mmCIF file of N, CA and C in Angstrom:
data_model
loop_
_atom_site.group_PDB
_atom_site.id
_atom_site.type_symbol
_atom_site.label_atom_id
_atom_site.label_comp_id
_atom_site.label_asym_id
_atom_site.label_seq_id
_atom_site.Cartn_x
_atom_site.Cartn_y
_atom_site.Cartn_z
ATOM 1 N N MET N 1 0.756 -1.359 0.242
ATOM 2 C CA MET N 1 -0.108 0.222 0.187
ATOM 3 C C MET N 1 0.896 1.197 0.033
ATOM 4 N N ALA N 2 2.078 1.331 0.227
ATOM 5 C CA ALA N 2 2.627 2.281 0.753
ATOM 6 C C ALA N 2 3.237 2.768 -1.076
ATOM 7 N N TYR N 3 3.869 2.123 -1.963
ATOM 8 C CA TYR N 3 4.048 2.657 -3.218
ATOM 9 C C TYR N 3 2.445 3.426 -3.911
ATOM 10 N N PRO N 4 1.308 2.587 -4.094
ATOM 11 C CA PRO N 4 0.363 3.889 -4.193
ATOM 12 C C PRO N 4 -0.199 5.008 -3.466
ATOM 13 N N ARG N 5 0.341 4.728 -2.496
ATOM 14 C CA ARG N 5 0.173 6.244 -1.462
ATOM 15 C C ARG N 5 1.224 7.036 -2.058
ATOM 16 N N LEU N 6 2.202 6.954 -2.404
ATOM 17 C CA LEU N 6 3.446 7.817 -3.080
ATOM 18 C C LEU N 6 2.885 7.964 -4.100
ATOM 19 N N GLU N 7 2.449 7.216 -5.023
ATOM 20 C CA GLU N 7 2.154 8.029 -6.161
ATOM 21 C C GLU N 7 0.727 9.032 -6.382
ATOM 22 N N VAL N 8 -0.128 8.619 -5.077
ATOM 23 C CA VAL N 8 -0.907 9.471 -5.085
ATOM 24 C C VAL N 8 -0.424 10.948 -4.204
ATOM 25 N N GLY N 9 0.482 10.479 -3.797
ATOM 26 C CA GLY N 9 1.128 11.993 -3.397
ATOM 27 C C GLY N 9 1.975 12.843 -4.459
ATOM 28 N N LEU N 10 2.438 12.288 -5.174
ATOM 29 C CA LEU N 10 3.000 12.537 -6.265
ATOM 30 C C LEU N 10 2.130 13.189 -7.011
ATOM 31 N N TYR N 11 1.041 12.932 -6.916
ATOM 32 C CA TYR N 11 -0.003 13.504 -8.137
ATOM 33 C C TYR N 11 -1.084 13.664 -7.791
ATOM 34 N N PRO N 12 -1.737 14.593 -6.685
ATOM 35 C CA PRO N 12 -2.947 14.568 -5.761
ATOM 36 C C PRO N 12 -3.737 15.216 -6.486
ATOM 37 N N ASP N 13 -3.819 15.856 -7.571
ATOM 38 C CA ASP N 13 -4.662 16.127 -8.517
ATOM 39 C C ASP N 13 -5.401 15.245 -9.581
ATOM 40 N N ASP N 14 -4.465 14.144 -9.754
ATOM 41 C CA ASP N 14 -4.872 13.144 -11.046
ATOM 42 C C ASP N 14 -6.403 12.771 -10.522
ATOM 43 N N PRO N 15 -7.276 12.816 -11.376
ATOM 44 C CA PRO N 15 -8.555 12.702 -11.483
ATOM 45 C C PRO N 15 -8.836 10.618 -11.567
ATOM 46 N N VAL N 16 -7.677 10.220 -12.260
ATOM 47 C CA VAL N 16 -7.594 8.875 -12.650
ATOM 48 C C VAL N 16 -7.626 8.027 -11.242
ATOM 49 N N LEU N 17 -6.146 8.765 -10.678
ATOM 50 C CA LEU N 17 -5.632 7.940 -9.398
ATOM 51 C C LEU N 17 -6.918 8.115 -8.230
ATOM 52 N N THR N 18 -7.283 9.819 -8.254
ATOM 53 C CA THR N 18 -8.455 9.900 -7.265
ATOM 54 C C THR N 18 -9.650 8.642 -7.282
ATOM 55 N N SER N 19 -9.901 8.406 -8.422
ATOM 56 C CA SER N 19 -11.178 7.484 -8.888
ATOM 57 C C SER N 19 -10.799 6.018 -8.660
ATOM 58 N N VAL N 20 -9.769 5.503 -8.749
ATOM 59 C CA VAL N 20 -8.981 4.320 -8.569
ATOM 60 C C VAL N 20 -9.140 4.229 -7.072
ATOM 61 N N VAL N 21 -8.798 5.191 -6.083
ATOM 62 C CA VAL N 21 -8.624 4.995 -4.884
ATOM 63 C C VAL N 21 -10.053 5.174 -4.235
ATOM 64 N N GLY N 22 -10.913 5.652 -4.872
ATOM 65 C CA GLY N 22 -12.292 5.965 -4.422
ATOM 66 C C GLY N 22 -13.073 4.627 -4.691
ATOM 67 N N ASP N 23 -12.840 4.116 -5.600
ATOM 68 C CA ASP N 23 -13.379 2.949 -5.953
ATOM 69 C C ASP N 23 -13.190 1.842 -5.153
ATOM 70 N N LEU N 24 -11.748 1.619 -4.893
ATOM 71 C CA LEU N 24 -11.206 0.518 -4.273
ATOM 72 C C LEU N 24 -11.659 0.741 -2.806
ATOM 73 N N ALA N 25 -11.764 1.970 -2.213
ATOM 74 C CA ALA N 25 -11.801 2.064 -0.954
ATOM 75 C C ALA N 25 -13.591 1.905 -0.881
ATOM 76 N N ALA N 26 -14.254 2.053 -1.576
ATOM 77 C CA ALA N 26 -15.681 1.798 -1.684
ATOM 78 C C ALA N 26 -16.060 0.430 -1.501
ATOM 79 N N GLY N 27 -15.221 -0.413 -2.308
ATOM 80 C CA GLY N 27 -15.774 -1.713 -2.535
ATOM 81 C C GLY N 27 -14.954 -2.577 -1.749
ATOM 82 N N SER N 28 -13.894 -2.057 -0.931
ATOM 83 C CA SER N 28 -13.304 -3.304 0.070
ATOM 84 C C SER N 28 -12.691 -2.665 1.170
ATOM 85 N N PRO N 29 -13.380 -3.151 2.494
ATOM 86 C CA PRO N 29 -12.935 -2.757 3.930
ATOM 87 C C PRO N 29 -11.750 -2.972 4.026
ATOM 88 N N ASP N 30 -10.878 -3.904 3.571
ATOM 89 C CA ASP N 30 -9.313 -4.088 3.552
ATOM 90 C C ASP N 30 -8.572 -3.047 3.312
ATOM 91 N N PHE N 31 -8.955 -2.818 2.227
ATOM 92 C CA PHE N 31 -8.272 -1.374 1.264
ATOM 93 C C PHE N 31 -8.496 -0.269 2.078
ATOM 94 N N ARG N 32 -9.449 -0.076 2.543
ATOM 95 C CA ARG N 32 -9.772 1.040 3.174
ATOM 96 C C ARG N 32 -8.821 1.173 4.425
ATOM 97 N N SER N 33 -8.755 0.116 5.225
ATOM 98 C CA SER N 33 -7.978 0.015 6.175
ATOM 99 C C SER N 33 -6.376 0.299 6.111
ATOM 100 N N LEU N 34 -6.359 -0.460 5.269
ATOM 101 C CA LEU N 34 -4.617 -0.668 4.599
ATOM 102 C C LEU N 34 -4.237 0.936 4.350
ATOM 103 N N TRP N 35 -5.414 1.566 3.590
ATOM 104 C CA TRP N 35 -5.270 3.016 3.266
ATOM 105 C C TRP N 35 -5.028 4.021 4.145
ATOM 106 N N ALA N 36 -5.638 3.464 5.471
ATOM 107 C CA ALA N 36 -5.678 4.581 6.516
ATOM 108 C C ALA N 36 -4.633 4.481 7.295
ATOM 109 N N GLU N 37 -3.814 3.309 7.060
ATOM 110 C CA GLU N 37 -2.457 3.493 7.772
ATOM 111 C C GLU N 37 -1.298 4.897 7.486
ATOM 112 N N HIS N 38 -1.467 4.981 6.265
ATOM 113 C CA HIS N 38 -0.813 6.320 5.583
ATOM 114 C C HIS N 38 0.380 6.074 5.447
ATOM 115 N N GLN N 39 0.992 4.515 5.111
ATOM 116 C CA GLN N 39 2.060 4.287 5.076
ATOM 117 C C GLN N 39 2.692 4.615 3.504
ATOM 118 N N VAL N 40 3.503 5.698 3.538
ATOM 119 C CA VAL N 40 4.582 6.338 2.051
ATOM 120 C C VAL N 40 5.596 5.985 2.021
ATOM 121 N N ARG N 41 6.236 5.136 1.108
ATOM 122 C CA ARG N 41 7.445 4.767 0.803
ATOM 123 C C ARG N 41 7.864 4.502 -0.680
ATOM 124 N N ASP N 42 8.984 4.923 -1.136
ATOM 125 C CA ASP N 42 9.553 4.314 -2.416
ATOM 126 C C ASP N 42 10.248 3.214 -2.329
ATOM 127 N N LYS N 43 10.198 2.159 -2.925
ATOM 128 C CA LYS N 43 10.936 1.022 -3.170
ATOM 129 C C LYS N 43 12.178 1.189 -4.202
ATOM 130 N N THR N 44 13.000 1.325 -3.503
ATOM 131 C CA THR N 44 14.436 1.637 -4.234
ATOM 132 C C THR N 44 15.328 0.483 -4.176
ATOM 133 N N ALA N 45 15.317 -0.564 -3.500
ATOM 134 C CA ALA N 45 16.326 -1.858 -3.605
ATOM 135 C C ALA N 45 15.255 -3.278 -3.182
ATOM 136 N N GLY N 46 15.903 -3.860 -3.784
ATOM 137 C CA GLY N 46 15.391 -5.148 -3.283
ATOM 138 C C GLY N 46 15.633 -6.410 -4.451
ATOM 139 N N THR N 47 14.692 -7.093 -4.598
ATOM 140 C CA THR N 47 14.700 -8.407 -5.586
ATOM 141 C C THR N 47 13.505 -8.854 -6.565
ATOM 142 N N LYS N 48 13.246 -8.950 -7.668
ATOM 143 C CA LYS N 48 12.132 -9.104 -8.479
ATOM 144 C C LYS N 48 12.305 -10.543 -9.263
ATOM 145 N N ALA N 49 11.566 -11.049 -9.250
ATOM 146 C CA ALA N 49 11.444 -12.394 -10.134
ATOM 147 C C ALA N 49 10.913 -11.898 -11.278
ATOM 148 N N PHE N 50 11.679 -12.711 -12.443
ATOM 149 C CA PHE N 50 11.072 -12.152 -14.000
ATOM 150 C C PHE N 50 11.155 -14.099 -14.124
ATOM 151 N N HIS N 51 10.181 -14.380 -15.230
ATOM 152 C CA HIS N 51 10.139 -15.378 -16.185
ATOM 153 C C HIS N 51 10.386 -15.150 -17.477
ATOM 154 N N HIS N 52 11.081 -15.990 -17.975
ATOM 155 C CA HIS N 52 11.638 -15.515 -19.600
ATOM 156 C C HIS N 52 11.403 -16.833 -20.320
ATOM 157 N N PRO N 53 10.600 -16.741 -21.550
ATOM 158 C CA PRO N 53 10.157 -17.948 -22.302
ATOM 159 C C PRO N 53 11.192 -18.553 -22.643
ATOM 160 N N ILE N 54 12.563 -18.372 -22.546
ATOM 161 C CA ILE N 54 13.504 -18.962 -23.338
ATOM 162 C C ILE N 54 14.276 -19.896 -22.065
ATOM 163 N N VAL N 55 14.747 -18.946 -20.937
ATOM 164 C CA VAL N 55 15.799 -19.041 -20.122
ATOM 165 C C VAL N 55 15.045 -19.425 -18.725
ATOM 166 N N GLY N 56 13.771 -19.250 -18.589
ATOM 167 C CA GLY N 56 12.910 -19.786 -17.333
ATOM 168 C C GLY N 56 12.990 -18.953 -16.311
ATOM 169 N N ASP N 57 12.856 -19.028 -15.114
ATOM 170 C CA ASP N 57 12.557 -17.923 -14.093
ATOM 171 C C ASP N 57 14.432 -17.587 -13.552
ATOM 172 N N LEU N 58 13.994 -16.242 -13.475
ATOM 173 C CA LEU N 58 15.244 -15.115 -12.891
ATOM 174 C C LEU N 58 14.856 -14.375 -11.874
ATOM 175 N N GLU N 59 16.131 -14.866 -10.666
ATOM 176 C CA GLU N 59 15.633 -13.632 -9.809
ATOM 177 C C GLU N 59 16.832 -12.363 -9.473
ATOM 178 N N LEU N 60 16.429 -10.867 -9.767
ATOM 179 C CA LEU N 60 17.209 -10.084 -10.214
ATOM 180 C C LEU N 60 17.538 -9.311 -9.174
ATOM 181 N N SER N 61 18.640 -8.642 -8.586
ATOM 182 C CA SER N 61 18.566 -7.331 -7.519
ATOM 183 C C SER N 61 18.062 -6.346 -8.504
ATOM 184 N N CYS N 62 17.366 -5.460 -7.870
ATOM 185 C CA CYS N 62 17.210 -4.046 -8.579
ATOM 186 C C CYS N 62 17.363 -3.109 -7.550
ATOM 187 N N GLU N 63 17.897 -2.018 -8.099
ATOM 188 C CA GLU N 63 18.194 -0.505 -7.473
ATOM 189 C C GLU N 63 17.147 0.450 -8.439
ATOM 190 N N THR N 64 16.469 1.436 -7.763
ATOM 191 C CA THR N 64 15.965 2.406 -8.132
ATOM 192 C C THR N 64 16.670 3.659 -7.808
ATOM 193 N N LEU N 65 16.999 4.389 -8.798
ATOM 194 C CA LEU N 65 17.407 5.957 -8.882
ATOM 195 C C LEU N 65 16.445 6.633 -9.260
ATOM 196 N N ARG N 66 16.388 7.598 -8.258
ATOM 197 C CA ARG N 66 15.186 8.994 -9.139
ATOM 198 C C ARG N 66 16.022 10.247 -9.005
ATOM 199 N N LEU N 67 15.440 11.058 -10.075
ATOM 200 C CA LEU N 67 15.898 12.284 -9.925
ATOM 201 C C LEU N 67 15.362 13.269 -8.769
ATOM 202 N N ALA N 68 16.000 14.244 -8.020
ATOM 203 C CA ALA N 68 15.386 14.999 -6.887
ATOM 204 C C ALA N 68 14.887 15.672 -7.577
ATOM 205 N N ASP N 69 14.869 16.502 -8.690
ATOM 206 C CA ASP N 69 13.880 17.249 -8.943
ATOM 207 C C ASP N 69 13.048 17.013 -9.787
ATOM 208 N N ASP N 70 12.651 15.589 -10.362
ATOM 209 C CA ASP N 70 11.789 14.851 -11.038
ATOM 210 C C ASP N 70 11.370 13.589 -10.725
ATOM 211 N N PRO N 71 11.051 13.615 -9.269
ATOM 212 C CA PRO N 71 10.846 12.000 -8.629
ATOM 213 C C PRO N 71 9.924 11.136 -9.925
ATOM 214 N N ALA N 72 9.273 11.778 -10.809
ATOM 215 C CA ALA N 72 8.262 10.726 -11.642
ATOM 216 C C ALA N 72 9.278 9.962 -12.663
ATOM 217 N N GLN N 73 10.455 10.291 -12.770
ATOM 218 C CA GLN N 73 11.529 10.097 -13.698
ATOM 219 C C GLN N 73 12.858 8.325 -12.971
ATOM 220 N N ALA N 74 12.965 7.667 -13.307
ATOM 221 C CA ALA N 74 13.451 6.483 -12.746
ATOM 222 C C ALA N 74 14.507 5.631 -13.371
ATOM 223 N N LEU N 75 15.429 5.399 -13.077
ATOM 224 C CA LEU N 75 16.542 4.496 -13.412
ATOM 225 C C LEU N 75 16.305 3.107 -12.783
ATOM 226 N N VAL N 76 15.831 1.940 -12.782
ATOM 227 C CA VAL N 76 15.904 1.006 -12.524
ATOM 228 C C VAL N 76 16.887 -0.038 -13.185
ATOM 229 N N VAL N 77 17.816 -0.753 -12.207
ATOM 230 C CA VAL N 77 18.992 -1.234 -12.481
ATOM 231 C C VAL N 77 18.698 -2.621 -12.246
ATOM 232 N N TYR N 78 18.519 -3.792 -13.044
ATOM 233 C CA TYR N 78 18.431 -5.240 -12.540
ATOM 234 C C TYR N 78 20.052 -5.915 -12.709
ATOM 235 N N ALA N 79 20.302 -6.759 -11.644
ATOM 236 C CA ALA N 79 21.563 -7.590 -12.139
ATOM 237 C C ALA N 79 21.402 -8.822 -10.996
ATOM 238 N N PRO N 80 21.831 -9.814 -11.730
ATOM 239 C CA PRO N 80 21.898 -11.545 -11.333
ATOM 240 C C PRO N 80 23.041 -11.159 -10.075
ATOM 241 N N GLU N 81 22.670 -12.110 -8.812
ATOM 242 C CA GLU N 81 23.985 -12.097 -7.721
ATOM 243 C C GLU N 81 24.989 -13.149 -8.969
ATOM 244 N N SER N 82 26.101 -12.744 -8.596
ATOM 245 C CA SER N 82 27.222 -13.563 -9.327
ATOM 246 C C SER N 82 27.056 -14.841 -8.718
ATOM 247 N N GLY N 83 27.477 -15.800 -9.926
ATOM 248 C CA GLY N 83 27.319 -17.389 -9.649
ATOM 249 C C GLY N 83 26.119 -17.861 -9.661
ATOM 250 N N SER N 84 25.194 -16.952 -9.645
ATOM 251 C CA SER N 84 23.807 -17.680 -9.626
ATOM 252 C C SER N 84 23.082 -18.335 -10.700
ATOM 253 N N ALA N 85 22.220 -19.105 -10.577
ATOM 254 C CA ALA N 85 21.196 -19.609 -11.750
ATOM 255 C C ALA N 85 21.002 -18.595 -12.457
ATOM 256 N N SER N 86 20.651 -17.521 -12.309
ATOM 257 C CA SER N 86 20.019 -16.388 -13.024
ATOM 258 C C SER N 86 21.458 -15.993 -13.770
ATOM 259 N N ALA N 87 22.746 -15.592 -13.262
ATOM 260 C CA ALA N 87 23.414 -15.153 -13.977
ATOM 261 C C ALA N 87 23.956 -16.296 -15.187
ATOM 262 N N ASP N 88 24.114 -17.076 -14.480
ATOM 263 C CA ASP N 88 24.016 -18.553 -15.847
ATOM 264 C C ASP N 88 22.860 -18.288 -16.926
ATOM 265 N N SER N 89 21.523 -18.120 -16.441
ATOM 266 C CA SER N 89 20.755 -18.257 -17.605
ATOM 267 C C SER N 89 20.643 -16.704 -18.820
ATOM 268 N N LEU N 90 21.289 -15.309 -17.607
ATOM 269 C CA LEU N 90 21.022 -14.603 -18.573
ATOM 270 C C LEU N 90 22.796 -14.679 -19.506
ATOM 271 N N ARG N 91 23.635 -14.955 -18.881
ATOM 272 C CA ARG N 91 24.906 -15.745 -19.629
ATOM 273 C C ARG N 91 24.208 -16.551 -20.989
ATOM 274 N N LEU N 92 23.681 -17.387 -20.822
ATOM 275 C CA LEU N 92 22.990 -18.165 -22.046
ATOM 276 C C LEU N 92 22.039 -17.695 -22.686
ATOM 277 N N LEU N 93 21.427 -16.575 -22.234
ATOM 278 C CA LEU N 93 20.513 -16.119 -23.345
ATOM 279 C C LEU N 93 21.373 -14.724 -24.052
ATOM 280 N N LEU N 94 22.343 -14.121 -23.401
ATOM 281 C CA LEU N 94 23.352 -13.372 -24.378
ATOM 282 C C LEU N 94 24.147 -14.134 -24.971
ATOM 283 N N ASP N 95 24.604 -14.902 -25.234
ATOM 284 C CA ASP N 95 24.836 -16.263 -25.977
ATOM 285 C C ASP N 95 24.207 -16.861 -26.928
ATOM 286 N N TRP N 96 22.765 -16.479 -27.003
ATOM 287 C CA TRP N 96 22.093 -17.355 -27.845
ATOM 288 C C TRP N 96 21.832 -16.307 -28.411
ATOM 289 N N THR N 97 21.498 -14.547 -28.281
ATOM 290 C CA THR N 97 21.375 -13.465 -29.157
ATOM 291 C C THR N 97 22.213 -12.809 -29.692
ATOM 292 N N ALA N 98 23.313 -13.271 -29.198
ATOM 293 C CA ALA N 98 24.526 -12.238 -29.636
ATOM 294 C C ALA N 98 24.797 -12.376 -30.996
ATOM 295 N N ASP N 99 24.243 -13.271 -31.892
ATOM 296 C CA ASP N 99 24.694 -13.442 -33.063
ATOM 297 C C ASP N 99 23.516 -13.349 -33.628
ATOM 298 N N ALA N 100 22.273 -13.284 -33.360
ATOM 299 C CA ALA N 100 20.995 -13.040 -34.124
ATOM 300 C C ALA N 100 21.210 -11.514 -34.484
ATOM 301 N N PRO N 101 20.634 -11.366 -36.000
ATOM 302 C CA PRO N 101 20.844 -9.917 -36.505
ATOM 303 C C PRO N 101 19.579 -9.464 -35.802
ATOM 304 N N ALA N 102 19.640 -7.939 -35.468
ATOM 305 C CA ALA N 102 18.938 -7.283 -34.791
ATOM 306 C C ALA N 102 17.847 -6.318 -36.105
ATOM 307 N N GLU N 103 16.830 -6.038 -35.799
ATOM 308 C CA GLU N 103 16.191 -5.470 -36.682
ATOM 309 C C GLU N 103 16.223 -4.172 -36.606
ATOM 310 N N GLY N 104 16.314 -3.688 -38.250
ATOM 311 C CA GLY N 104 16.469 -2.608 -38.514
ATOM 312 C C GLY N 104 18.000 -2.459 -38.755
ATOM 313 N N MET N 105 19.045 -3.353 -38.710
ATOM 314 C CA MET N 105 20.389 -2.892 -38.695
ATOM 315 C C MET N 105 20.822 -3.729 -40.086
ATOM 316 N N ALA N 106 21.851 -2.651 -40.684
ATOM 317 C CA ALA N 106 22.526 -2.820 -42.120
ATOM 318 C C ALA N 106 23.101 -4.349 -42.181
ATOM 319 N N GLY N 107 22.876 -4.661 -43.178
ATOM 320 C CA GLY N 107 23.386 -6.000 -43.455
ATOM 321 C C GLY N 107 23.400 -7.231 -42.598
ATOM 322 N N GLY N 108 22.286 -7.101 -41.835
ATOM 323 C CA GLY N 108 22.129 -8.340 -40.829
ATOM 324 C C GLY N 108 22.942 -8.489 -39.816
ATOM 325 N N ASN N 109 23.833 -7.159 -39.752
ATOM 326 C CA ASN N 109 25.336 -7.142 -38.597
ATOM 327 C C ASN N 109 24.436 -6.633 -37.041
ATOM 328 N N SER N 110 24.433 -7.300 -35.747
ATOM 329 C CA SER N 110 23.593 -7.249 -34.936
ATOM 330 C C SER N 110 24.402 -5.871 -34.328
ATOM 331 N N TRP N 111 25.843 -5.367 -34.674
ATOM 332 C CA TRP N 111 26.505 -4.430 -33.846
ATOM 333 C C TRP N 111 26.492 -3.411 -34.256
ATOM 334 N N ARG N 112 25.968 -3.335 -35.654
ATOM 335 C CA ARG N 112 26.611 -2.093 -36.457
ATOM 336 C C ARG N 112 25.176 -1.448 -37.044
ATOM 337 N N PRO N 113 24.719 -0.369 -36.392
ATOM 338 C CA PRO N 113 23.466 0.278 -36.764
ATOM 339 C C PRO N 113 23.824 0.971 -38.147
ATOM 340 N N GLN N 114 22.409 0.742 -38.707
ATOM 341 C CA GLN N 114 22.776 1.627 -40.216
ATOM 342 C C GLN N 114 23.115 3.138 -40.239
ATOM 343 N N GLY N 115 23.961 3.440 -41.251
ATOM 344 C CA GLY N 115 24.020 5.116 -40.884
ATOM 345 C C GLY N 115 25.129 5.609 -39.824
ATOM 346 N N ARG N 116 25.442 4.580 -39.153
ATOM 347 C CA ARG N 116 26.599 4.943 -37.967
ATOM 348 C C ARG N 116 27.723 4.451 -38.348
ATOM 349 N N GLN N 117 28.917 4.793 -37.269
ATOM 350 C CA GLN N 117 29.783 4.342 -37.613
ATOM 351 C C GLN N 117 30.134 2.826 -36.920
ATOM 352 N N GLN N 118 31.308 2.045 -37.554
ATOM 353 C CA GLN N 118 31.355 0.628 -37.165
ATOM 354 C C GLN N 118 31.488 0.810 -35.394
ATOM 355 N N VAL N 119 31.080 0.104 -34.728
ATOM 356 C CA VAL N 119 31.542 0.027 -33.197
ATOM 357 C C VAL N 119 32.019 -1.348 -32.934
ATOM 358 N N PRO N 120 32.465 -1.993 -32.186
ATOM 359 C CA PRO N 120 33.218 -3.457 -31.333
ATOM 360 C C PRO N 120 31.682 -3.918 -31.374
ATOM 361 N N PRO N 121 31.752 -5.116 -31.574
ATOM 362 C CA PRO N 121 30.896 -6.187 -30.799
ATOM 363 C C PRO N 121 30.698 -6.337 -29.092
ATOM 364 N N PRO N 122 29.401 -6.665 -29.121
ATOM 365 C CA PRO N 122 29.555 -6.469 -27.482
ATOM 366 C C PRO N 122 30.766 -7.685 -26.825
ATOM 367 N N VAL N 123 30.760 -7.048 -25.681
ATOM 368 C CA VAL N 123 32.042 -8.153 -24.976
ATOM 369 C C VAL N 123 31.234 -9.196 -24.336
ATOM 370 N N ARG N 124 31.918 -10.528 -24.611
ATOM 371 C CA ARG N 124 30.976 -11.910 -24.374
ATOM 372 C C ARG N 124 31.454 -12.265 -22.912
ATOM 373 N N LEU N 125 31.137 -12.323 -21.819
ATOM 374 C CA LEU N 125 31.467 -12.842 -20.596
ATOM 375 C C LEU N 125 32.119 -14.390 -20.644
ATOM 376 N N PRO N 126 33.018 -14.389 -19.803
ATOM 377 C CA PRO N 126 33.632 -15.971 -19.704
ATOM 378 C C PRO N 126 32.428 -16.915 -19.007
ATOM 379 N N PRO N 127 32.204 -18.198 -19.157
ATOM 380 C CA PRO N 127 31.166 -18.715 -18.609
ATOM 381 C C PRO N 127 31.620 -18.792 -16.764
ATOM 382 N N SER N 128 30.855 -19.023 -15.928
ATOM 383 C CA SER N 128 30.984 -19.204 -14.796
ATOM 384 C C SER N 128 31.297 -20.611 -14.574
ATOM 385 N N PRO N 129 32.672 -20.301 -13.611
ATOM 386 C CA PRO N 129 33.517 -21.798 -13.146
ATOM 387 C C PRO N 129 32.657 -22.358 -12.711
ATOM 388 N N GLU N 130 31.510 -22.164 -12.012
ATOM 389 C CA GLU N 130 30.470 -23.238 -11.036
ATOM 390 C C GLU N 130 29.699 -24.004 -12.042
ATOM 391 N N SER N 131 29.060 -23.348 -13.305
ATOM 392 C CA SER N 131 28.249 -23.743 -13.977
ATOM 393 C C SER N 131 28.605 -24.622 -15.292
ATOM 394 N N PRO N 132 28.322 -25.511 -15.530
ATOM 395 C CA PRO N 132 28.697 -26.396 -16.823
ATOM 396 C C PRO N 132 28.342 -25.521 -18.039
ATOM 397 N N PRO N 133 28.841 -25.777 -19.133
ATOM 398 C CA PRO N 133 29.330 -25.298 -20.351
ATOM 399 C C PRO N 133 27.277 -25.626 -20.938
ATOM 400 N N PRO N 134 26.804 -24.568 -21.373
ATOM 401 C CA PRO N 134 25.171 -24.593 -22.070
ATOM 402 C C PRO N 134 24.957 -26.116 -22.775
ATOM 403 N N GLU N 135 26.100 -26.685 -23.525
ATOM 404 C CA GLU N 135 25.619 -27.540 -24.185
ATOM 405 C C GLU N 135 25.087 -29.112 -23.364
ATOM 406 N N HIS N 136 25.863 -28.717 -21.856
ATOM 407 C CA HIS N 136 25.570 -29.934 -21.066
ATOM 408 C C HIS N 136 24.278 -29.818 -20.031
ATOM 409 N N ARG N 137 23.575 -28.574 -20.272
ATOM 410 C CA ARG N 137 22.464 -27.984 -19.217
ATOM 411 C C ARG N 137 20.853 -29.133 -19.535
#
């Protein structure tokens, strides 16, 4: 409940937010009780679970950075724990997509945007010593 409260605090005159909060309060005693606690905070760090259709479940740590003069803008950075199954899965996904041509790129080359100077290809990370090679998974 703390994050929706933060959003309403940032945009107190937003008619859509006001309407949603009013509808939820009218229809749910639980919502009214939680909303009345007035908890307000921004989640700036933690973990988030994702499911990728190719590599499966991922658990990534996240950090949220907000601009002091414009809190509506945020940069959220996700990263796997070093040596974790999520790191291995992201490494596998990187290997799987590194040679795929990107849409809108010149000559099917995934690392040279059309009309721009050639840049080096992305750096490939070495496999984690704790994980077996991708062909053995």
